[in-house]
mmCIF file with all atom_site columns, C-alpha atoms in Angstrom:
data_model
loop_
_atom_site.group_PDB
_atom_site.id
_atom_site.type_symbol
_atom_site.label_atom_id
_atom_site.label_alt_id
_atom_site.label_comp_id
_atom_site.label_asym_id
_atom_site.label_entity_id
_atom_site.label_seq_id
_atom_site.pdbx_PDB_ins_code
_atom_site.Cartn_x
_atom_site.Cartn_y
_atom_site.Cartn_z
_atom_site.occupancy
_atom_site.B_iso_or_equiv
_atom_site.pdbx_formal_charge
_atom_site.auth_seq_id
_atom_site.auth_comp_id
_atom_site.auth_asym_id
_atom_site.auth_atom_id
_atom_site.pdbx_PDB_model_num
ATOM 1   C CA . MET A 1 1   ? -30.505 -46.698 -55.689 1.00 56.00 ? 1   MET A CA 1
ATOM 2   C CA . ILE A 1 2   ? -28.749 -45.437 -58.678 1.00 90.00 ? 2   ILE A CA 1
ATOM 3   C CA . ILE A 1 3   ? -25.414 -47.401 -58.937 1.00 93.00 ? 3   ILE A CA 1
ATOM 4   C CA . GLU A 1 4   ? -23.642 -44.989 -61.206 1.00 94.00 ? 4   GLU A CA 1
ATOM 5   C CA . ILE A 1 5   ? -24.470 -42.293 -58.692 1.00 95.00 ? 5   ILE A CA 1
ATOM 6   C CA . TRP A 1 6   ? -23.628 -44.145 -55.817 1.00 96.00 ? 6   TRP A CA 1
ATOM 7   C CA . LEU A 1 7   ? -20.213 -45.156 -57.301 1.00 96.00 ? 7   LEU A CA 1
ATOM 8   C CA . SER A 1 8   ? -19.360 -41.656 -58.006 1.00 97.00 ? 8   SER A CA 1
ATOM 9   C CA . GLY A 1 9   ? -19.880 -40.770 -54.447 1.00 96.00 ? 9   GLY A CA 1
ATOM 10  C CA . PHE A 1 10  ? -18.113 -43.581 -53.281 1.00 97.00 ? 10  PHE A CA 1
ATOM 11  C CA . PHE A 1 11  ? -15.151 -42.805 -55.701 1.00 97.00 ? 11  PHE A CA 1
ATOM 12  C CA . PHE A 1 12  ? -14.804 -39.367 -54.403 1.00 97.00 ? 12  PHE A CA 1
ATOM 13  C CA . LEU A 1 13  ? -14.600 -40.545 -50.945 1.00 97.00 ? 13  LEU A CA 1
ATOM 14  C CA . PHE A 1 14  ? -12.247 -43.500 -51.722 1.00 97.00 ? 14  PHE A CA 1
ATOM 15  C CA . ILE A 1 15  ? -9.894  -40.854 -53.535 1.00 97.00 ? 15  ILE A CA 1
ATOM 16  C CA . ILE A 1 16  ? -9.952  -38.790 -50.289 1.00 96.00 ? 16  ILE A CA 1
ATOM 17  C CA . VAL A 1 17  ? -9.019  -41.752 -48.062 1.00 97.00 ? 17  VAL A CA 1
ATOM 18  C CA . THR A 1 18  ? -6.476  -43.321 -50.187 1.00 96.00 ? 18  THR A CA 1
ATOM 19  C CA . ASN A 1 19  ? -4.816  -39.889 -50.676 1.00 94.00 ? 19  ASN A CA 1
ATOM 20  C CA . ILE A 1 20  ? -4.608  -39.429 -46.782 1.00 93.00 ? 20  ILE A CA 1
ATOM 21  C CA . THR A 1 21  ? -3.551  -42.986 -46.288 1.00 95.00 ? 21  THR A CA 1
ATOM 22  C CA . SER A 1 22  ? -0.555  -43.063 -48.600 1.00 92.00 ? 22  SER A CA 1
ATOM 23  C CA . GLY A 1 23  ? 0.526   -39.802 -46.503 1.00 88.00 ? 23  GLY A CA 1
ATOM 24  C CA . LEU A 1 24  ? 0.544   -42.173 -43.365 1.00 89.00 ? 24  LEU A CA 1
ATOM 25  C CA . PHE A 1 25  ? 3.177   -44.503 -45.225 1.00 88.00 ? 25  PHE A CA 1
ATOM 26  C CA . GLY A 1 26  ? 5.437   -41.524 -46.056 1.00 82.00 ? 26  GLY A CA 1
ATOM 27  C CA . TYR A 1 27  ? 4.107   -40.632 -49.619 1.00 85.00 ? 27  TYR A CA 1
ATOM 28  C CA . LYS A 1 28  ? 3.728   -36.786 -50.208 1.00 78.00 ? 28  LYS A CA 1
ATOM 29  C CA . THR A 1 29  ? 1.428   -35.810 -52.877 1.00 71.00 ? 29  THR A CA 1
ATOM 30  C CA . VAL A 1 30  ? 2.849   -32.101 -52.818 1.00 69.00 ? 30  VAL A CA 1
ATOM 31  C CA . GLY A 1 31  ? 4.980   -30.047 -50.936 1.00 64.00 ? 31  GLY A CA 1
ATOM 32  C CA . ASP A 1 32  ? 8.646   -29.667 -50.142 1.00 68.00 ? 32  ASP A CA 1
ATOM 33  C CA . VAL A 1 33  ? 10.435  -32.869 -49.310 1.00 72.00 ? 33  VAL A CA 1
ATOM 34  C CA . ASP A 1 34  ? 14.056  -33.150 -48.358 1.00 74.00 ? 34  ASP A CA 1
ATOM 35  C CA . ALA A 1 35  ? 15.831  -35.613 -50.705 1.00 75.00 ? 35  ALA A CA 1
ATOM 36  C CA . GLU A 1 36  ? 18.172  -36.996 -47.971 1.00 76.00 ? 36  GLU A CA 1
ATOM 37  C CA . THR A 1 37  ? 15.443  -37.358 -45.422 1.00 79.00 ? 37  THR A CA 1
ATOM 38  C CA . GLN A 1 38  ? 13.653  -39.342 -48.125 1.00 81.00 ? 38  GLN A CA 1
ATOM 39  C CA . LEU A 1 39  ? 16.181  -41.511 -48.681 1.00 80.00 ? 39  LEU A CA 1
ATOM 40  C CA . GLN A 1 40  ? 16.889  -41.977 -45.118 1.00 81.00 ? 40  GLN A CA 1
ATOM 41  C CA . TYR A 1 41  ? 13.255  -42.901 -44.567 1.00 83.00 ? 41  TYR A CA 1
ATOM 42  C CA . ILE A 1 42  ? 13.142  -45.319 -47.669 1.00 84.00 ? 42  ILE A CA 1
ATOM 43  C CA . THR A 1 43  ? 16.324  -47.124 -46.460 1.00 84.00 ? 43  THR A CA 1
ATOM 44  C CA . LYS A 1 44  ? 14.757  -47.872 -43.026 1.00 86.00 ? 44  LYS A CA 1
ATOM 45  C CA . ASN A 1 45  ? 11.417  -48.502 -44.454 1.00 85.00 ? 45  ASN A CA 1
ATOM 46  C CA . PRO A 1 46  ? 11.206  -49.970 -47.772 1.00 84.00 ? 46  PRO A CA 1
ATOM 47  C CA . SER A 1 47  ? 8.205   -51.936 -47.491 1.00 90.00 ? 47  SER A CA 1
ATOM 48  C CA . LYS A 1 48  ? 6.183   -48.831 -46.120 1.00 90.00 ? 48  LYS A CA 1
ATOM 49  C CA . PHE A 1 49  ? 7.427   -46.618 -49.141 1.00 88.00 ? 49  PHE A CA 1
ATOM 50  C CA . LYS A 1 50  ? 6.138   -49.661 -51.468 1.00 91.00 ? 50  LYS A CA 1
ATOM 51  C CA . ILE A 1 51  ? 2.745   -49.842 -49.765 1.00 94.00 ? 51  ILE A CA 1
ATOM 52  C CA . GLY A 1 52  ? 2.350   -45.673 -49.777 1.00 92.00 ? 52  GLY A CA 1
ATOM 53  C CA . VAL A 1 53  ? 3.112   -46.020 -53.551 1.00 92.00 ? 53  VAL A CA 1
ATOM 54  C CA . VAL A 1 54  ? 0.636   -48.765 -54.289 1.00 94.00 ? 54  VAL A CA 1
ATOM 55  C CA . ILE A 1 55  ? -2.007  -47.072 -51.930 1.00 95.00 ? 55  ILE A CA 1
ATOM 56  C CA . ILE A 1 56  ? -1.611  -43.593 -54.314 1.00 94.00 ? 56  ILE A CA 1
ATOM 57  C CA . LEU A 1 57  ? -1.542  -45.586 -57.313 1.00 95.00 ? 57  LEU A CA 1
ATOM 58  C CA . LEU A 1 58  ? -4.914  -47.136 -56.050 1.00 96.00 ? 58  LEU A CA 1
ATOM 59  C CA . GLU A 1 59  ? -6.108  -43.387 -55.821 1.00 96.00 ? 59  GLU A CA 1
ATOM 60  C CA . HIS A 1 60  ? -5.068  -42.721 -59.378 1.00 96.00 ? 60  HIS A CA 1
ATOM 61  C CA . LEU A 1 61  ? -7.220  -45.624 -60.359 1.00 97.00 ? 61  LEU A CA 1
ATOM 62  C CA . GLY A 1 62  ? -10.060 -44.321 -58.278 1.00 97.00 ? 62  GLY A CA 1
ATOM 63  C CA . ILE A 1 63  ? -9.864  -40.972 -60.454 1.00 97.00 ? 63  ILE A CA 1
ATOM 64  C CA . ILE A 1 64  ? -10.509 -42.857 -63.508 1.00 97.00 ? 64  ILE A CA 1
ATOM 65  C CA . SER A 1 65  ? -13.069 -44.721 -62.271 1.00 97.00 ? 65  SER A CA 1
ATOM 66  C CA . LEU A 1 66  ? -14.844 -41.736 -60.937 1.00 97.00 ? 66  LEU A CA 1
ATOM 67  C CA . ALA A 1 67  ? -14.585 -40.013 -64.235 1.00 97.00 ? 67  ALA A CA 1
ATOM 68  C CA . ILE A 1 68  ? -16.316 -43.042 -66.113 1.00 96.00 ? 68  ILE A CA 1
ATOM 69  C CA . THR A 1 69  ? -18.958 -43.238 -63.459 1.00 97.00 ? 69  THR A CA 1
ATOM 70  C CA . LEU A 1 70  ? -19.536 -39.621 -63.380 1.00 96.00 ? 70  LEU A CA 1
ATOM 71  C CA . PHE A 1 71  ? -19.819 -39.624 -67.260 1.00 96.00 ? 71  PHE A CA 1
ATOM 72  C CA . ILE A 1 72  ? -22.235 -42.486 -67.080 1.00 96.00 ? 72  ILE A CA 1
ATOM 73  C CA . ALA A 1 73  ? -24.441 -40.686 -64.562 1.00 95.00 ? 73  ALA A CA 1
ATOM 74  C CA . PHE A 1 74  ? -24.381 -37.014 -65.603 1.00 95.00 ? 74  PHE A CA 1
ATOM 75  C CA . GLY A 1 75  ? -22.964 -37.220 -69.245 1.00 94.00 ? 75  GLY A CA 1
ATOM 76  C CA . PRO A 1 76  ? -26.671 -37.687 -70.877 1.00 94.00 ? 76  PRO A CA 1
ATOM 77  C CA . TYR A 1 77  ? -27.375 -33.920 -69.749 1.00 96.00 ? 77  TYR A CA 1
ATOM 78  C CA . ASN A 1 78  ? -24.556 -32.708 -71.786 1.00 96.00 ? 78  ASN A CA 1
ATOM 79  C CA . LEU A 1 79  ? -22.453 -34.701 -73.939 1.00 96.00 ? 79  LEU A CA 1
ATOM 80  C CA . THR A 1 80  ? -20.022 -32.051 -74.526 1.00 96.00 ? 80  THR A CA 1
ATOM 81  C CA . LEU A 1 81  ? -19.243 -31.275 -70.787 1.00 96.00 ? 81  LEU A CA 1
ATOM 82  C CA . GLY A 1 82  ? -19.514 -35.050 -70.113 1.00 96.00 ? 82  GLY A CA 1
ATOM 83  C CA . ILE A 1 83  ? -16.305 -35.668 -72.570 1.00 97.00 ? 83  ILE A CA 1
ATOM 84  C CA . ILE A 1 84  ? -14.613 -32.716 -71.221 1.00 96.00 ? 84  ILE A CA 1
ATOM 85  C CA . TRP A 1 85  ? -14.502 -33.742 -67.595 1.00 95.00 ? 85  TRP A CA 1
ATOM 86  C CA . CYS A 1 86  ? -14.093 -37.511 -68.440 1.00 96.00 ? 86  CYS A CA 1
ATOM 87  C CA . ILE A 1 87  ? -10.822 -36.978 -70.921 1.00 97.00 ? 87  ILE A CA 1
ATOM 88  C CA . SER A 1 88  ? -9.340  -34.335 -68.432 1.00 97.00 ? 88  SER A CA 1
ATOM 89  C CA . ARG A 1 89  ? -9.614  -36.251 -65.257 1.00 97.00 ? 89  ARG A CA 1
ATOM 90  C CA . VAL A 1 90  ? -8.322  -39.473 -66.951 1.00 97.00 ? 90  VAL A CA 1
ATOM 91  C CA . LEU A 1 91  ? -5.454  -37.767 -68.449 1.00 97.00 ? 91  LEU A CA 1
ATOM 92  C CA . GLU A 1 92  ? -4.700  -36.103 -64.999 1.00 97.00 ? 92  GLU A CA 1
ATOM 93  C CA . ALA A 1 93  ? -4.664  -39.689 -63.547 1.00 97.00 ? 93  ALA A CA 1
ATOM 94  C CA . LEU A 1 94  ? -2.689  -41.219 -66.462 1.00 96.00 ? 94  LEU A CA 1
ATOM 95  C CA . ILE A 1 95  ? 0.015   -38.415 -66.152 1.00 96.00 ? 95  ILE A CA 1
ATOM 96  C CA . GLN A 1 96  ? 0.447   -39.427 -62.304 1.00 94.00 ? 96  GLN A CA 1
ATOM 97  C CA . ILE A 1 97  ? 0.448   -43.023 -63.001 1.00 95.00 ? 97  ILE A CA 1
ATOM 98  C CA . TYR A 1 98  ? 3.089   -42.518 -65.419 1.00 93.00 ? 98  TYR A CA 1
ATOM 99  C CA . ASP A 1 99  ? 5.198   -40.554 -63.006 1.00 90.00 ? 99  ASP A CA 1
ATOM 100 C CA . LYS A 1 100 ? 5.049   -43.240 -60.376 1.00 90.00 ? 100 LYS A CA 1
ATOM 101 C CA . LYS A 1 101 ? 7.663   -45.237 -62.635 1.00 86.00 ? 101 LYS A CA 1
ATOM 102 C CA . ASN A 1 102 ? 10.292  -42.564 -61.881 1.00 85.00 ? 102 ASN A CA 1
ATOM 103 C CA . TYR A 1 103 ? 9.172   -42.087 -58.485 1.00 85.00 ? 103 TYR A CA 1
ATOM 104 C CA . TRP A 1 104 ? 9.660   -45.874 -57.835 1.00 87.00 ? 104 TRP A CA 1
ATOM 105 C CA . GLY A 1 105 ? 13.253  -45.088 -58.651 1.00 81.00 ? 105 GLY A CA 1
ATOM 106 C CA . PHE A 1 106 ? 13.610  -44.031 -55.100 1.00 81.00 ? 106 PHE A CA 1
ATOM 107 C CA . LEU A 1 107 ? 14.009  -47.379 -54.170 1.00 81.00 ? 107 LEU A CA 1
ATOM 108 C CA . ASN A 1 108 ? 17.125  -48.028 -56.255 1.00 82.00 ? 108 ASN A CA 1
ATOM 109 C CA . LEU A 1 109 ? 18.613  -44.725 -55.110 1.00 81.00 ? 109 LEU A CA 1
ATOM 110 C CA . ALA A 1 110 ? 17.849  -45.660 -51.258 1.00 79.00 ? 110 ALA A CA 1
ATOM 111 C CA . ALA A 1 111 ? 19.771  -48.923 -51.835 1.00 78.00 ? 111 ALA A CA 1
ATOM 112 C CA . LYS A 1 112 ? 22.672  -47.475 -53.055 1.00 78.00 ? 112 LYS A CA 1
ATOM 113 C CA . TYR A 1 113 ? 22.708  -44.386 -50.611 1.00 76.00 ? 113 TYR A CA 1
ATOM 114 C CA . SER A 1 114 ? 23.290  -46.537 -47.420 1.00 72.00 ? 114 SER A CA 1
ATOM 115 C CA . GLY A 1 115 ? 26.524  -47.762 -48.834 1.00 70.00 ? 115 GLY A CA 1
ATOM 116 C CA . THR A 1 116 ? 28.138  -44.669 -50.364 1.00 72.00 ? 116 THR A CA 1
ATOM 117 C CA . SER A 1 117 ? 29.629  -41.602 -48.946 1.00 69.00 ? 117 SER A CA 1
ATOM 118 C CA . GLY A 1 118 ? 31.118  -38.243 -50.020 1.00 70.00 ? 118 GLY A CA 1
ATOM 119 C CA . SER A 1 119 ? 30.660  -37.319 -53.869 1.00 76.00 ? 119 SER A CA 1
ATOM 120 C CA . GLU A 1 120 ? 28.668  -40.576 -54.577 1.00 78.00 ? 120 GLU A CA 1
ATOM 121 C CA . LYS A 1 121 ? 26.218  -39.592 -51.721 1.00 77.00 ? 121 LYS A CA 1
ATOM 122 C CA . ASP A 1 122 ? 25.766  -36.209 -53.255 1.00 75.00 ? 122 ASP A CA 1
ATOM 123 C CA . ALA A 1 123 ? 25.151  -37.706 -56.567 1.00 82.00 ? 123 ALA A CA 1
ATOM 124 C CA . LEU A 1 124 ? 22.163  -39.805 -55.122 1.00 78.00 ? 124 LEU A CA 1
ATOM 125 C CA . ILE A 1 125 ? 20.728  -36.800 -53.407 1.00 79.00 ? 125 ILE A CA 1
ATOM 126 C CA . ASP A 1 126 ? 21.040  -34.729 -56.599 1.00 81.00 ? 126 ASP A CA 1
ATOM 127 C CA . SER A 1 127 ? 19.272  -37.565 -58.213 1.00 83.00 ? 127 SER A CA 1
ATOM 128 C CA . SER A 1 128 ? 16.437  -37.621 -55.784 1.00 83.00 ? 128 SER A CA 1
ATOM 129 C CA . ASN A 1 129 ? 15.849  -33.759 -56.089 1.00 82.00 ? 129 ASN A CA 1
ATOM 130 C CA . ASN A 1 130 ? 15.628  -34.374 -59.785 1.00 85.00 ? 130 ASN A CA 1
ATOM 131 C CA . ILE A 1 131 ? 12.918  -37.008 -59.420 1.00 84.00 ? 131 ILE A CA 1
ATOM 132 C CA . PHE A 1 132 ? 11.127  -34.517 -56.963 1.00 82.00 ? 132 PHE A CA 1
ATOM 133 C CA . LYS A 1 133 ? 11.246  -31.653 -59.374 1.00 84.00 ? 133 LYS A CA 1
ATOM 134 C CA . THR A 1 134 ? 10.014  -33.851 -62.314 1.00 85.00 ? 134 THR A CA 1
ATOM 135 C CA . LYS A 1 135 ? 7.150   -35.071 -59.877 1.00 86.00 ? 135 LYS A CA 1
ATOM 136 C CA . LYS A 1 136 ? 6.311   -31.397 -58.912 1.00 86.00 ? 136 LYS A CA 1
ATOM 137 C CA . LEU A 1 137 ? 6.056   -30.645 -62.561 1.00 88.00 ? 137 LEU A CA 1
ATOM 138 C CA . ARG A 1 138 ? 3.996   -33.253 -63.495 1.00 91.00 ? 138 ARG A CA 1
ATOM 139 C CA . PHE A 1 139 ? 1.651   -33.234 -60.670 1.00 91.00 ? 139 PHE A CA 1
ATOM 140 C CA . ALA A 1 140 ? 1.112   -29.357 -61.532 1.00 90.00 ? 140 ALA A CA 1
ATOM 141 C CA . ILE A 1 141 ? 0.000   -30.283 -64.965 1.00 93.00 ? 141 ILE A CA 1
ATOM 142 C CA . ALA A 1 142 ? -2.087  -33.037 -63.881 1.00 95.00 ? 142 ALA A CA 1
ATOM 143 C CA . GLN A 1 143 ? -3.923  -30.597 -61.575 1.00 95.00 ? 143 GLN A CA 1
ATOM 144 C CA . LEU A 1 144 ? -4.890  -28.191 -64.405 1.00 95.00 ? 144 LEU A CA 1
ATOM 145 C CA . PHE A 1 145 ? -6.642  -31.153 -66.120 1.00 97.00 ? 145 PHE A CA 1
ATOM 146 C CA . PHE A 1 146 ? -8.216  -31.903 -62.922 1.00 97.00 ? 146 PHE A CA 1
ATOM 147 C CA . SER A 1 147 ? -9.252  -28.329 -62.495 1.00 97.00 ? 147 SER A CA 1
ATOM 148 C CA . ILE A 1 148 ? -10.832 -28.154 -66.193 1.00 97.00 ? 148 ILE A CA 1
ATOM 149 C CA . GLY A 1 149 ? -12.605 -31.624 -65.336 1.00 97.00 ? 149 GLY A CA 1
ATOM 150 C CA . THR A 1 150 ? -14.036 -30.322 -61.781 1.00 97.00 ? 150 THR A CA 1
ATOM 151 C CA . PHE A 1 151 ? -15.221 -27.116 -63.608 1.00 97.00 ? 151 PHE A CA 1
ATOM 152 C CA . GLY A 1 152 ? -16.916 -29.206 -66.454 1.00 96.00 ? 152 GLY A CA 1
ATOM 153 C CA . TYR A 1 153 ? -18.969 -31.073 -63.801 1.00 96.00 ? 153 TYR A CA 1
ATOM 154 C CA . SER A 1 154 ? -19.576 -28.378 -61.643 1.00 97.00 ? 154 SER A CA 1
ATOM 155 C CA . ILE A 1 155 ? -20.894 -26.265 -64.472 1.00 97.00 ? 155 ILE A CA 1
ATOM 156 C CA . LEU A 1 156 ? -23.310 -29.147 -65.427 1.00 97.00 ? 156 LEU A CA 1
ATOM 157 C CA . PHE A 1 157 ? -24.570 -29.215 -61.679 1.00 96.00 ? 157 PHE A CA 1
ATOM 158 C CA . VAL A 1 158 ? -25.473 -25.675 -62.026 1.00 96.00 ? 158 VAL A CA 1
ATOM 159 C CA . ILE A 1 159 ? -26.997 -25.510 -65.439 1.00 96.00 ? 159 ILE A CA 1
ATOM 160 C CA . TYR A 1 160 ? -29.162 -28.398 -64.898 1.00 95.00 ? 160 TYR A CA 1
ATOM 161 C CA . GLY A 1 161 ? -29.796 -28.393 -61.057 1.00 92.00 ? 161 GLY A CA 1
ATOM 162 C CA . VAL A 1 162 ? -28.853 -32.187 -60.782 1.00 91.00 ? 162 VAL A CA 1
ATOM 163 C CA . ALA A 1 163 ? -27.044 -31.389 -57.662 1.00 93.00 ? 163 ALA A CA 1
ATOM 164 C CA . PRO A 1 164 ? -27.790 -28.487 -54.950 1.00 94.00 ? 164 PRO A CA 1
ATOM 165 C CA . LEU A 1 165 ? -26.749 -25.088 -56.355 1.00 95.00 ? 165 LEU A CA 1
ATOM 166 C CA . PHE A 1 166 ? -24.349 -24.444 -53.647 1.00 96.00 ? 166 PHE A CA 1
ATOM 167 C CA . ILE A 1 167 ? -22.186 -27.415 -54.574 1.00 96.00 ? 167 ILE A CA 1
ATOM 168 C CA . GLY A 1 168 ? -22.250 -26.611 -58.274 1.00 96.00 ? 168 GLY A CA 1
ATOM 169 C CA . TRP A 1 169 ? -21.150 -23.041 -57.404 1.00 97.00 ? 169 TRP A CA 1
ATOM 170 C CA . PHE A 1 170 ? -18.541 -23.984 -54.791 1.00 97.00 ? 170 PHE A CA 1
ATOM 171 C CA . GLY A 1 171 ? -17.255 -26.322 -57.396 1.00 97.00 ? 171 GLY A CA 1
ATOM 172 C CA . ILE A 1 172 ? -16.925 -23.838 -60.029 1.00 97.00 ? 172 ILE A CA 1
ATOM 173 C CA . ILE A 1 173 ? -14.912 -21.354 -57.542 1.00 97.00 ? 173 ILE A CA 1
ATOM 174 C CA . ALA A 1 174 ? -12.927 -23.762 -56.131 1.00 97.00 ? 174 ALA A CA 1
ATOM 175 C CA . SER A 1 175 ? -11.798 -25.327 -59.486 1.00 96.00 ? 175 SER A CA 1
ATOM 176 C CA . ILE A 1 176 ? -11.074 -21.751 -60.771 1.00 96.00 ? 176 ILE A CA 1
ATOM 177 C CA . ILE A 1 177 ? -8.866  -20.874 -57.860 1.00 96.00 ? 177 ILE A CA 1
ATOM 178 C CA . TYR A 1 178 ? -7.126  -24.232 -57.755 1.00 94.00 ? 178 TYR A CA 1
ATOM 179 C CA . GLY A 1 179 ? -6.572  -24.097 -61.379 1.00 94.00 ? 179 GLY A CA 1
ATOM 180 C CA . LEU A 1 180 ? -5.283  -20.559 -61.172 1.00 94.00 ? 180 LEU A CA 1
ATOM 181 C CA . GLY A 1 181 ? -2.966  -21.792 -58.472 1.00 91.00 ? 181 GLY A CA 1
ATOM 182 C CA . SER A 1 182 ? -1.636  -24.590 -60.566 1.00 89.00 ? 182 SER A CA 1
ATOM 183 C CA . GLY A 1 183 ? -0.727  -22.425 -63.289 1.00 89.00 ? 183 GLY A CA 1
ATOM 184 C CA . LEU A 1 184 ? 1.124   -19.917 -61.189 1.00 88.00 ? 184 LEU A CA 1
ATOM 185 C CA . PHE A 1 185 ? 2.987   -22.697 -59.553 1.00 84.00 ? 185 PHE A CA 1
ATOM 186 C CA . LEU A 1 186 ? 4.058   -23.705 -63.107 1.00 82.00 ? 186 LEU A CA 1
ATOM 187 C CA . ARG A 1 187 ? 5.182   -20.656 -63.907 1.00 82.00 ? 187 ARG A CA 1
ATOM 188 C CA . LYS A 1 188 ? 6.943   -19.830 -60.490 1.00 78.00 ? 188 LYS A CA 1
ATOM 189 C CA . SER A 1 189 ? 7.270   -22.804 -58.105 1.00 70.00 ? 189 SER A CA 1
ATOM 190 C CA . ASP A 1 190 ? 7.312   -20.446 -54.864 1.00 70.00 ? 190 ASP A CA 1
ATOM 191 C CA . ILE A 1 191 ? 4.100   -19.124 -55.403 1.00 73.00 ? 191 ILE A CA 1
ATOM 192 C CA . LYS A 1 192 ? 2.046   -21.465 -53.261 1.00 79.00 ? 192 LYS A CA 1
ATOM 193 C CA . ALA A 1 193 ? -0.784  -19.577 -51.276 1.00 83.00 ? 193 ALA A CA 1
ATOM 194 C CA . LEU A 1 194 ? -3.273  -19.685 -53.733 1.00 87.00 ? 194 LEU A CA 1
ATOM 195 C CA . TRP A 1 195 ? -2.816  -23.324 -54.772 1.00 81.00 ? 195 TRP A CA 1
ATOM 196 C CA . SER A 1 196 ? -2.911  -24.281 -51.133 1.00 88.00 ? 196 SER A CA 1
ATOM 197 C CA . ILE A 1 197 ? -6.180  -22.370 -50.542 1.00 93.00 ? 197 ILE A CA 1
ATOM 198 C CA . GLY A 1 198 ? -7.748  -23.912 -53.938 1.00 91.00 ? 198 GLY A CA 1
ATOM 199 C CA . GLY A 1 199 ? -6.617  -27.259 -52.261 1.00 92.00 ? 199 GLY A CA 1
ATOM 200 C CA . LEU A 1 200 ? -8.582  -26.949 -49.053 1.00 94.00 ? 200 LEU A CA 1
ATOM 201 C CA . LEU A 1 201 ? -11.806 -25.744 -51.161 1.00 96.00 ? 201 LEU A CA 1
ATOM 202 C CA . ILE A 1 202 ? -11.478 -28.704 -53.459 1.00 96.00 ? 202 ILE A CA 1
ATOM 203 C CA . LEU A 1 203 ? -11.079 -30.896 -50.577 1.00 95.00 ? 203 LEU A CA 1
ATOM 204 C CA . ILE A 1 204 ? -14.309 -29.590 -48.918 1.00 97.00 ? 204 ILE A CA 1
ATOM 205 C CA . PHE A 1 205 ? -16.122 -29.725 -52.278 1.00 97.00 ? 205 PHE A CA 1
ATOM 206 C CA . GLU A 1 206 ? -15.207 -33.196 -53.160 1.00 97.00 ? 206 GLU A CA 1
ATOM 207 C CA . LEU A 1 207 ? -16.139 -34.181 -49.500 1.00 97.00 ? 207 LEU A CA 1
ATOM 208 C CA . THR A 1 208 ? -19.472 -32.546 -49.513 1.00 97.00 ? 208 THR A CA 1
ATOM 209 C CA . LEU A 1 209 ? -20.128 -33.739 -52.980 1.00 97.00 ? 209 LEU A CA 1
ATOM 210 C CA . GLY A 1 210 ? -19.105 -37.329 -52.577 1.00 97.00 ? 210 GLY A CA 1
ATOM 211 C CA . ILE A 1 211 ? -21.472 -37.510 -49.236 1.00 96.00 ? 211 ILE A CA 1
ATOM 212 C CA . TRP A 1 212 ? -24.344 -35.949 -51.191 1.00 96.00 ? 212 TRP A CA 1
ATOM 213 C CA . LEU A 1 213 ? -23.879 -38.279 -54.244 1.00 96.00 ? 213 LEU A CA 1
ATOM 214 C CA . LEU A 1 214 ? -23.997 -41.358 -51.806 1.00 96.00 ? 214 LEU A CA 1
ATOM 215 C CA . TRP A 1 215 ? -27.315 -39.977 -49.867 1.00 95.00 ? 215 TRP A CA 1
ATOM 216 C CA . TYR A 1 216 ? -29.085 -38.888 -53.126 1.00 93.00 ? 216 TYR A CA 1
ATOM 217 C CA . SER A 1 217 ? -28.472 -42.608 -54.696 1.00 91.00 ? 217 SER A CA 1
ATOM 218 C CA . VAL A 1 218 ? -30.239 -44.044 -51.973 1.00 87.00 ? 218 VAL A CA 1
ATOM 219 C CA . ILE A 1 219 ? -33.225 -41.650 -51.703 1.00 83.00 ? 219 ILE A CA 1
ATOM 220 C CA . VAL A 1 220 ? -33.974 -41.531 -55.459 1.00 73.00 ? 220 VAL A CA 1
ATOM 221 C CA . PRO A 1 221 ? -36.640 -44.435 -56.034 1.00 64.00 ? 221 PRO A CA 1
#
C-alpha cells in the first residue's frame, strides 16, 4: 500500500462525508438561507449548531491534509503543478476557516434574538444577513482557489497518466465549469446555474477519484 495515495483517497471521501454531515446539523455550505429562520433554529438548537460548525471545520482541515498528501504522492511528477494545487487548496481552506469566526457570531445573535422585539429584532436580522453575505463572498473566493487547485492535479493526471484519463479530463472540465460559475457568482450573485452544475460535476469527480485512489493504493505493490 502507498500510504500517501491511500490518505489522499481517504481525505477526498472524508471531505464529502463531513460536508454532508454538517448539513444534517443545520450548516449550509452554499445557498440562500433565511436569516430569521436561522436565528430561530439556533435558539432552539445551539448545541446542534455548534456541532455542525465543528464538523465543517474538520472538513476544512481535511482539505489542507488532502493538499499535502496529494503533493507528497504526485508532486514529484511536476513540482510546479504540485505547488499550485497545494497553495491553492490550502488558501481555500484557510479562507473558510477564517470565516467561521464570523459565522460563530450567530450564537450571540441568537441568544439576543429570543428576548427582543421590534427594531432590535430587525437589527439582529440585518446583522445575520450581513454574516450570510460575507460568508457567500468568502466562499465564492475560496472556490476560485479550489478550482485552480483541482485543475492543477487534474492536468497532472492527464499529462503523466498517473490516473485513468477519463478521471483527469473529467476533473479538468468540472474545475473549469465550477471556476467560471464561481466567477459569475462573484460578479452577480443571482447567477447560480453554472455554479450548481459545476458543483455536481465536482462531487462526482471527487467521489470517483477518492474511490479510485483507495483502490489503486491497495493494488500497487
